Short mmCIF file of C-alpha atoms and ligand atoms in Angstrom, two decimals:
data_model
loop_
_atom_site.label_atom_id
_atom_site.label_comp_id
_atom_site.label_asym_id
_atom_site.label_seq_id
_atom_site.Cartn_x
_atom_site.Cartn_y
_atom_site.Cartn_z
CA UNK I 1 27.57 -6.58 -17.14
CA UNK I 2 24.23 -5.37 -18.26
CA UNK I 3 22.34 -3.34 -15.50
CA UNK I 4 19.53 -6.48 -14.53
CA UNK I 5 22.10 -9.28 -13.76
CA UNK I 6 22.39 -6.86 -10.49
CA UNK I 7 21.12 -8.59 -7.54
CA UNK I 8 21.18 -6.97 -4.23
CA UNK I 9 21.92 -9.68 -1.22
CA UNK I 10 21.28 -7.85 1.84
CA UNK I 11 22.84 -9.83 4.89
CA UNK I 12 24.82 -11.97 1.93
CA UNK I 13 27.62 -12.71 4.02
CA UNK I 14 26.93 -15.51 6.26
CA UNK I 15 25.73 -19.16 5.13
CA UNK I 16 23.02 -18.63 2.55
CA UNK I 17 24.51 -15.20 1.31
CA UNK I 18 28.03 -16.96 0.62
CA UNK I 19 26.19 -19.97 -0.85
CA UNK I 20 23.89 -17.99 -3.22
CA UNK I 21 26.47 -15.10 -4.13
CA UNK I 22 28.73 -17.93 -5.86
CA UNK I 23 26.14 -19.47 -7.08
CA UNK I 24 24.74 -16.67 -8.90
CA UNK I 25 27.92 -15.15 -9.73
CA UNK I 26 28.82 -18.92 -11.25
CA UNK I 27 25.40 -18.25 -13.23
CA UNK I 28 26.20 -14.89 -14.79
CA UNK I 29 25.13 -12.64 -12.29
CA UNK I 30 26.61 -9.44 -10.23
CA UNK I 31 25.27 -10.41 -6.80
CA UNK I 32 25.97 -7.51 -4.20
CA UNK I 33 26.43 -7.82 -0.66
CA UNK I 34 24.96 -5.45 1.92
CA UNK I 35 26.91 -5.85 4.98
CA UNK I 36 27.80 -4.20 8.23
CA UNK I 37 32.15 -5.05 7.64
CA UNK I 38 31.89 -5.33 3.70
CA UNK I 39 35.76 -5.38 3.59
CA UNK I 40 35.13 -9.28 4.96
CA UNK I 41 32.40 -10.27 2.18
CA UNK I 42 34.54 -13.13 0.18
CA UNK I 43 31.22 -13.63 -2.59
CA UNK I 44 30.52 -10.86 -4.73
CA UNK I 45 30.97 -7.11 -4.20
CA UNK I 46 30.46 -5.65 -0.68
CA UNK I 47 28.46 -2.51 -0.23
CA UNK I 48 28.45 -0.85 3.17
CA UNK I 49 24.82 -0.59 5.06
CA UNK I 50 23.70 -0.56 8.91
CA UNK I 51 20.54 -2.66 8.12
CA UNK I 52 18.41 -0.08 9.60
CA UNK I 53 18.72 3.27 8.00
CA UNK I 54 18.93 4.71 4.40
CA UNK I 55 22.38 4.96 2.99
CA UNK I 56 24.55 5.21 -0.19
CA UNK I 57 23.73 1.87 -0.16
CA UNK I 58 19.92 2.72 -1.55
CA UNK I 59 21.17 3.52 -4.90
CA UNK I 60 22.53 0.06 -5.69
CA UNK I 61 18.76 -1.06 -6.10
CA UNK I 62 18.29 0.80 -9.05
CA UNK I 63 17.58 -1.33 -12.04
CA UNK I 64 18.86 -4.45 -10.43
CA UNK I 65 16.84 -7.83 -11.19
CA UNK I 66 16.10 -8.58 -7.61
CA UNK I 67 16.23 -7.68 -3.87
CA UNK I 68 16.92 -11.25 -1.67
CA UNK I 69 17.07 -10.16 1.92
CA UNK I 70 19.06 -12.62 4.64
CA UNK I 71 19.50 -10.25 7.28
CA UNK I 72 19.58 -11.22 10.97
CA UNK I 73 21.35 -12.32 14.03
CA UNK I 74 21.96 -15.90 13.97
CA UNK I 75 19.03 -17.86 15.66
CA UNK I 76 22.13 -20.20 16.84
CA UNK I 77 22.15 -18.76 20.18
CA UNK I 78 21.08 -18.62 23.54
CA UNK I 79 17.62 -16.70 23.43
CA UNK I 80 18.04 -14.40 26.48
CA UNK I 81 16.82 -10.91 26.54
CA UNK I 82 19.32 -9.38 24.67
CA UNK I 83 20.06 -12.09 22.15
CA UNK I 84 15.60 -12.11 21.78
CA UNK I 85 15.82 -8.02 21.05
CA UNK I 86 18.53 -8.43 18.11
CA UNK I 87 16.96 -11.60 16.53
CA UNK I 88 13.36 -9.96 15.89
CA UNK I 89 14.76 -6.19 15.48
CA UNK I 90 17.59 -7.24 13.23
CA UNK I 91 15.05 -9.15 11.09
CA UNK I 92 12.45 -6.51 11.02
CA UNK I 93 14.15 -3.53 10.83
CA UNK I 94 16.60 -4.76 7.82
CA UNK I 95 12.63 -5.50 6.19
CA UNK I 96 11.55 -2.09 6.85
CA UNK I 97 14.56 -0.24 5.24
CA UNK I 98 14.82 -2.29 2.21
CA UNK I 99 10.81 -1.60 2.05
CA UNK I 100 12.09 2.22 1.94
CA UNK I 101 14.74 1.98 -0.58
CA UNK I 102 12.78 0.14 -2.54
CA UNK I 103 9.53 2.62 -2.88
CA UNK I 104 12.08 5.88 -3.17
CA UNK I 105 14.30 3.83 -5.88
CA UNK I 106 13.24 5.70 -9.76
CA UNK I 107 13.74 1.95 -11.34
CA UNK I 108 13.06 -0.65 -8.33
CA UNK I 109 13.63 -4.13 -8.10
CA UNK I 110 10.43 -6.32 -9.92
CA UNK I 111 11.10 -8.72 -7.14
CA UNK I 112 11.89 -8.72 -3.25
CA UNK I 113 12.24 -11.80 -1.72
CA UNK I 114 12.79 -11.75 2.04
CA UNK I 115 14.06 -14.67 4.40
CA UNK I 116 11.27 -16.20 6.77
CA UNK I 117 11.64 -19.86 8.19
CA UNK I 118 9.60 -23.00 8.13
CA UNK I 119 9.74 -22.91 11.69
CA UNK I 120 6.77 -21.42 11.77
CA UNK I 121 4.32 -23.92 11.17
CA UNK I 122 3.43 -25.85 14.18
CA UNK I 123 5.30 -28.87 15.59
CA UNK I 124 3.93 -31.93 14.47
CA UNK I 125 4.34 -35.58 14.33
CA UNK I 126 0.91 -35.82 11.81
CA UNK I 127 0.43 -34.55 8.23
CA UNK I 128 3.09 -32.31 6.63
CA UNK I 129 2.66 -28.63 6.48
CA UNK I 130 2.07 -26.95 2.99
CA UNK I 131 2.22 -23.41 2.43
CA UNK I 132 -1.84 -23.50 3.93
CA UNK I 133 -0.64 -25.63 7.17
CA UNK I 134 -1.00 -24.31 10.89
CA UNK I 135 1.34 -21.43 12.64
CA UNK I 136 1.62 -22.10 15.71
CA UNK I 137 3.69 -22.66 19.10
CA UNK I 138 3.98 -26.12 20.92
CA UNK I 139 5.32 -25.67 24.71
CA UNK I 140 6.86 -28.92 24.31
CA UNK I 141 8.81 -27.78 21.04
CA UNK I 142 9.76 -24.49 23.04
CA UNK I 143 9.32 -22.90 19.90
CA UNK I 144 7.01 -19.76 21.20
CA UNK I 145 9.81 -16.76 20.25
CA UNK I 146 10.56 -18.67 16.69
CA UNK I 147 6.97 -18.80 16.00
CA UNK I 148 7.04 -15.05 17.39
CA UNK I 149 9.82 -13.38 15.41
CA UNK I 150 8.57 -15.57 12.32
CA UNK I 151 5.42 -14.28 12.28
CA UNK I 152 6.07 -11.17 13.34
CA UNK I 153 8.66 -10.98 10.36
CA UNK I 154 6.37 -11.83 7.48
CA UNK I 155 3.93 -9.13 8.96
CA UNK I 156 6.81 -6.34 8.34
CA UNK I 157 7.08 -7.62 5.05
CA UNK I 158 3.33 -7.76 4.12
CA UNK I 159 3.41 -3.99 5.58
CA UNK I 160 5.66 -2.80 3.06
CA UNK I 161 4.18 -1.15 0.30
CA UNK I 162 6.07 -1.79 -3.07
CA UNK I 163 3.69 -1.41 -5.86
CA UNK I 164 6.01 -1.80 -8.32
CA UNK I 165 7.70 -4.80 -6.66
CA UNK I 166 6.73 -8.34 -6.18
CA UNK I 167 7.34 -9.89 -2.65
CA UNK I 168 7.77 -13.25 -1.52
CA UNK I 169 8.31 -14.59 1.97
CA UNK I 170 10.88 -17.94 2.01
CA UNK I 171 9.66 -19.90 4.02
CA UNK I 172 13.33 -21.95 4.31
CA UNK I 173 14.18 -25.14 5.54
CA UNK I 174 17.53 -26.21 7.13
CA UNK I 175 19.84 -26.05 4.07
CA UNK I 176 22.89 -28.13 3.59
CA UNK I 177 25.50 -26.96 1.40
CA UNK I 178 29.29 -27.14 1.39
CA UNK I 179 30.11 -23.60 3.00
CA UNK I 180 31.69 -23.60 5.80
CA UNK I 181 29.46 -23.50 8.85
CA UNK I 182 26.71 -26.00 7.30
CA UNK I 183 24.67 -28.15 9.56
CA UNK I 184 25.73 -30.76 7.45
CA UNK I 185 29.56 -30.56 8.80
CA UNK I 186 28.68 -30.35 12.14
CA UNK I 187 26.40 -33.71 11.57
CA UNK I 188 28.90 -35.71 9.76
CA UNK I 189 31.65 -34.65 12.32
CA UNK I 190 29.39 -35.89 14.99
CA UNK I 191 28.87 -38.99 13.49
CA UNK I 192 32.52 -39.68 12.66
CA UNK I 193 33.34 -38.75 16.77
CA UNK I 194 30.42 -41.88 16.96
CA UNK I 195 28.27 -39.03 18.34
CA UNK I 196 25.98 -39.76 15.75
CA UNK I 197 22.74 -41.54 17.55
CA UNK I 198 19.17 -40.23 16.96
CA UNK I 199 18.30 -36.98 19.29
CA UNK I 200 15.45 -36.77 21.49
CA UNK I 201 14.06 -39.60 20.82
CA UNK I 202 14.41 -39.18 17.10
CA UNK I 203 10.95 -39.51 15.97
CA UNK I 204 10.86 -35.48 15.22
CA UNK I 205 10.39 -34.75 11.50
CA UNK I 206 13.55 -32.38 10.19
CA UNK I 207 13.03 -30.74 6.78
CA UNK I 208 15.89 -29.99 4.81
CA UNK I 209 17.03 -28.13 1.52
CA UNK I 210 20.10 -29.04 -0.66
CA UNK I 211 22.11 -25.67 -1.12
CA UNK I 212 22.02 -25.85 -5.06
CA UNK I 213 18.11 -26.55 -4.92
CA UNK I 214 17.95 -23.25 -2.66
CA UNK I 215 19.58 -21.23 -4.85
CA UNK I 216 18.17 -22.94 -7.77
CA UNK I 217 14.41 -22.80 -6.48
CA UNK I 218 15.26 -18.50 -5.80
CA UNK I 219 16.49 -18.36 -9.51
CA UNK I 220 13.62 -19.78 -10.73
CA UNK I 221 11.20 -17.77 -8.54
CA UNK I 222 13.21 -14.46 -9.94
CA UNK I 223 12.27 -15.90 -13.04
CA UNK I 224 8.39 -16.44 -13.15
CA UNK I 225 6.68 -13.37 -12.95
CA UNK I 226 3.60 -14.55 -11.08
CA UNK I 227 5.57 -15.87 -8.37
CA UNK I 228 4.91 -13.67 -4.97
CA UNK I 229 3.55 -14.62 -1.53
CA UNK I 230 4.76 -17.76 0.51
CA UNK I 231 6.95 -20.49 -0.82
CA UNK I 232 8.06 -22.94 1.57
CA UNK I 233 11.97 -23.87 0.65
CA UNK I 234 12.27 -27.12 1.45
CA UNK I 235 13.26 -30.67 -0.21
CA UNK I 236 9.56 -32.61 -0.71
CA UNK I 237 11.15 -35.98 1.69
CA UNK I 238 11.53 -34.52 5.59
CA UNK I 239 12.80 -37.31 7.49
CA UNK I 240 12.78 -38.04 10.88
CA UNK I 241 15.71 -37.70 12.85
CA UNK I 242 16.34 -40.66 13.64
CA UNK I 243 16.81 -41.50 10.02
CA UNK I 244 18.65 -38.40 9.33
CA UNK I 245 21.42 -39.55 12.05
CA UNK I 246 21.77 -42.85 10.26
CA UNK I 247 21.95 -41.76 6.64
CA UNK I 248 25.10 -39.33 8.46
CA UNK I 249 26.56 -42.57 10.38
CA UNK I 250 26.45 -44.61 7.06
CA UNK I 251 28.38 -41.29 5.28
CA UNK I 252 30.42 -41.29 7.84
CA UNK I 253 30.97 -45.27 7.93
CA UNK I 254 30.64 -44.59 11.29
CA UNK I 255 27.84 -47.51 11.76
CA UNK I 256 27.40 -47.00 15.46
CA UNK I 257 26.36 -43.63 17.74
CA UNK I 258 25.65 -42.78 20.91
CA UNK I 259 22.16 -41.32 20.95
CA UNK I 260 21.31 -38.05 22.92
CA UNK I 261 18.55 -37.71 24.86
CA UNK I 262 16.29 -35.13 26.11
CA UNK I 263 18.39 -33.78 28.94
CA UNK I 264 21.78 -34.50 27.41
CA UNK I 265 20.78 -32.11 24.54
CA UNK I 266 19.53 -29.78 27.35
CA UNK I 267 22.84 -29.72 28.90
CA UNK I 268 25.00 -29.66 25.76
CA UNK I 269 22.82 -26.14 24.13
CA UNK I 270 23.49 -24.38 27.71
CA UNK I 271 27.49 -25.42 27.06
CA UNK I 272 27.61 -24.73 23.23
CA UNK I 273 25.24 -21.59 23.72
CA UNK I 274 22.27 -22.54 21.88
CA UNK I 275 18.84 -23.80 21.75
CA UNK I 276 17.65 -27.28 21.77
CA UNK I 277 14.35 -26.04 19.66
CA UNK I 278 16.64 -26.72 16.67
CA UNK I 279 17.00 -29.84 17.62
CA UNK I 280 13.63 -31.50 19.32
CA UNK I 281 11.05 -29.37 17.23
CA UNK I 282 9.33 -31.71 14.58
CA UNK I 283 9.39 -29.73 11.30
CA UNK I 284 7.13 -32.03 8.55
CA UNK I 285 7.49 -29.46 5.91
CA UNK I 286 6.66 -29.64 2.02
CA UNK I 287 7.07 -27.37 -0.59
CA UNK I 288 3.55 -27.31 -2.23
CA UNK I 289 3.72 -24.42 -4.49
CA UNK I 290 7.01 -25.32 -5.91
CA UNK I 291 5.99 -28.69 -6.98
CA UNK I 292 2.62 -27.17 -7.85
CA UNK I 293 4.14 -24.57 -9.75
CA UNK I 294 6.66 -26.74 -11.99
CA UNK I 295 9.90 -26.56 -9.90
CA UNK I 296 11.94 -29.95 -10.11
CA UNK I 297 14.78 -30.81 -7.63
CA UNK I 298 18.00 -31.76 -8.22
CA UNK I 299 18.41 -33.42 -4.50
CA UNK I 300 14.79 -34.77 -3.83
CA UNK I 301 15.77 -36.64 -1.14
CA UNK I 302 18.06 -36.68 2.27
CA UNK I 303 20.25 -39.60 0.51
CA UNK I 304 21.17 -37.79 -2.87
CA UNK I 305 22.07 -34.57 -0.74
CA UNK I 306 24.39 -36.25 1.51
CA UNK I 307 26.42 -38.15 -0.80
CA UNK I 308 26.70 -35.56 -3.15
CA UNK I 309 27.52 -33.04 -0.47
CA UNK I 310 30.14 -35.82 0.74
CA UNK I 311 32.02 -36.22 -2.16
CA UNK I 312 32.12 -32.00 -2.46
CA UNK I 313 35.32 -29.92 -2.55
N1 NAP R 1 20.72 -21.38 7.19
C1 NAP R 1 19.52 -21.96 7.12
O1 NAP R 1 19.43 -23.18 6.90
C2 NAP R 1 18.27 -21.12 7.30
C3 NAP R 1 17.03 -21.76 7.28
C4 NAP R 1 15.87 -21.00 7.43
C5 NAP R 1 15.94 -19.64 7.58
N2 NAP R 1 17.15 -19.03 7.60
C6 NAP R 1 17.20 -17.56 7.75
O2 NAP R 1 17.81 -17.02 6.58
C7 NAP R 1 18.64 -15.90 6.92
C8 NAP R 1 20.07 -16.16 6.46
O3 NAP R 1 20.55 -17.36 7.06
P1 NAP R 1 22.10 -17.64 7.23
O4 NAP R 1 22.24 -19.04 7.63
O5 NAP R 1 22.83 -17.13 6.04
O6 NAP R 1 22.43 -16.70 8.48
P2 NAP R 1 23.84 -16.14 8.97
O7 NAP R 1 24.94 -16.99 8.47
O8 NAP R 1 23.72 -15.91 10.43
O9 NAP R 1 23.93 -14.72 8.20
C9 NAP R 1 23.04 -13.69 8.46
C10 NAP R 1 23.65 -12.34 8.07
O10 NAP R 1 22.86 -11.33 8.68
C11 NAP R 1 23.68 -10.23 9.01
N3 NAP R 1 23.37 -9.76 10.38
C12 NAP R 1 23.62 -10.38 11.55
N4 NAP R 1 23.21 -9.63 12.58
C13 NAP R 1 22.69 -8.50 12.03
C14 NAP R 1 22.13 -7.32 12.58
N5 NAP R 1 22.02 -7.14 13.89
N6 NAP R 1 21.70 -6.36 11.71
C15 NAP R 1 21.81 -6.53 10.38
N7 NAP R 1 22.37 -7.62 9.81
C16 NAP R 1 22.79 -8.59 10.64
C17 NAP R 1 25.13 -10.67 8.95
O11 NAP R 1 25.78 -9.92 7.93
P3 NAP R 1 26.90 -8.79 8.24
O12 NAP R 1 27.58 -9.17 9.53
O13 NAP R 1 27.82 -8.90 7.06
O14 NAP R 1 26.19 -7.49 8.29
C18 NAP R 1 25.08 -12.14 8.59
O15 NAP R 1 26.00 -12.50 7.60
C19 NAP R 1 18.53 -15.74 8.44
O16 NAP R 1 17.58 -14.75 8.71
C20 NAP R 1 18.04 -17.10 8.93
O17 NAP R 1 17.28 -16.98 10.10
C21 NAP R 1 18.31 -19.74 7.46
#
């Protein structure tokens, strides 16, 4: 393969790693994986690194096409002091060393694009949030240590000085793809259990992203070499929840389900150790600069995704 089909996937191993690692490699690409057990990375080749200090690991950025970093302890967790400590220091330390590699690399990546989240715009029921729209906590969202760790994430990034390198901050939505662990299974096995009511009321906004039109909206920003700064990576239809439970019901042919309130979903995060942010926070998200900018989905809307991610392998 020639040297630039090399891109680096630091923290490629869980759900977006594994998704875009095949679908790059499917595209002609060499993705490579920096993980902490790279013996277990299934997509692409696994390079051993710490996500906090320089390593062997460094040299692999030489001459490769891009740097994607997905690094960080999963948000799907309770957010006690020690789970709070990893979650921001995983995220912003695994920024700060790439930042290094990249400015001591001879040949360094054009691009670097680093995970953020569009969790950190502020709840809202109103107008959707472009790339402009407000940051912000909500104490009824409980969102204060997403907003937190989000911001204080794209600051690392910003900090990083890579004059040779463009950076952009993804501003992702919740992707559904057919890896395992997608919220999309978990969904469409509630529904079929007839768990599948609207949550919290269901008026919350949830954006979403189909897992080809993630990796295909990163390809293209790879691609265009005026792309840098914040792209929100989202599908340009967030629904509410309410609707998203039925379009799961109806894939499920499943046409009843028992909703969830408030303090069910309380209950059922302490039991299943994780947050009910994910759940009640309204995220009205759209992706302005892609659509601005020329990008075309594939999945536009919640529908398409789902029965396309039904009828999957
Ligand atoms: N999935 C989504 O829909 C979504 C949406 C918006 C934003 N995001 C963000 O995008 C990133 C990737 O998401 P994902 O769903 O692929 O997450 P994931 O499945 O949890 O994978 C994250 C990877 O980060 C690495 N990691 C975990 N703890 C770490 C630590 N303490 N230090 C260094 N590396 C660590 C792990 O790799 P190793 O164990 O191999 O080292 C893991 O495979 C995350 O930062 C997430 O917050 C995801």
């Amino acid at each position: 393969m020639s040297p630039n089909t090399k891109i680096i996937l630091a923290g490629g191993s869980g759900f977006l790693g594994r998704t875009l690692a095949r679908w790059l490699h499917d595209h002609g690409k060499e993705p490579i994986i920096l993980s902490r057990r790279p013996g277990a990375v299934i997509h692409g080749r696994g390079i051993h690194w710490d996500g906090e200090t320089l390593g062997p690991w460094a040299a692999e950025l030489e001459n490769a096409a891009a740097v994607i970093n997905l690094a960080g302890r999963s948000v799907n967790c309770r957010y006690h002091a020690a789970n709070r400590s990893l979650i921001l220091n995983s995220r912003l330390r695994s920024t700060r060393i790439l930042g290094e590699a990249i400015r001591q690399a001879a040949a360094p990546p054009p691009v670097w694009l680093n995970a953020s989240t569009a969790t950190i715009y502020r709840h809202t029921l109103g107008a959707p949030h472009d790339e402009a729209g407000a940051i912000g906590a909500t104490p009824a969202a409980r969102d204060a240590f997403s907003v937190e760790v989000a911001t204080a994430w794209e600051a690392a990034l910003e900090a990083e000085a890579v004059p040779h390198t463009r950076k952009i901050a993804l501003r992702t939505a919740m992707v559904m793809g057919p890896e395992p662990g997608g919220v999309n299974e978990v969904l469409l096995r509630l529904a079929r259990l007839g768990l599948g009511g609207s949550m919290a009321g269901g008026r919350q906004y949830v954006s979403w992203l189909h897992a080809t039109d993630f990796c295909r909206a990163i390809d293209w920003l790879i691609g265009r070499p005026d792309a840098k700064g914040i792209y929100n990576l989202c599908a340009p239809e967030p629904v509410t929840n309410a609707e998203m439970m039925r379009l799961f019901r109806q894939a499920a042919g499943c046409p009843l389900g028992l909703p969830a309130t408030r303090w069910m979903l309380e209950i059922g995060a302490v039991l299943l150790r994780t947050e009910t942010e994910l759940i009640v926070k309204s995220r009205r998200v759209i992706p302005r600069r892609l659509l601005d900018e020329g990008f075309t989905f594939h999945y536009p809307t919640l529908p398409e995704a789902i029965s396309h991610l039904k009828t999957e392998p």
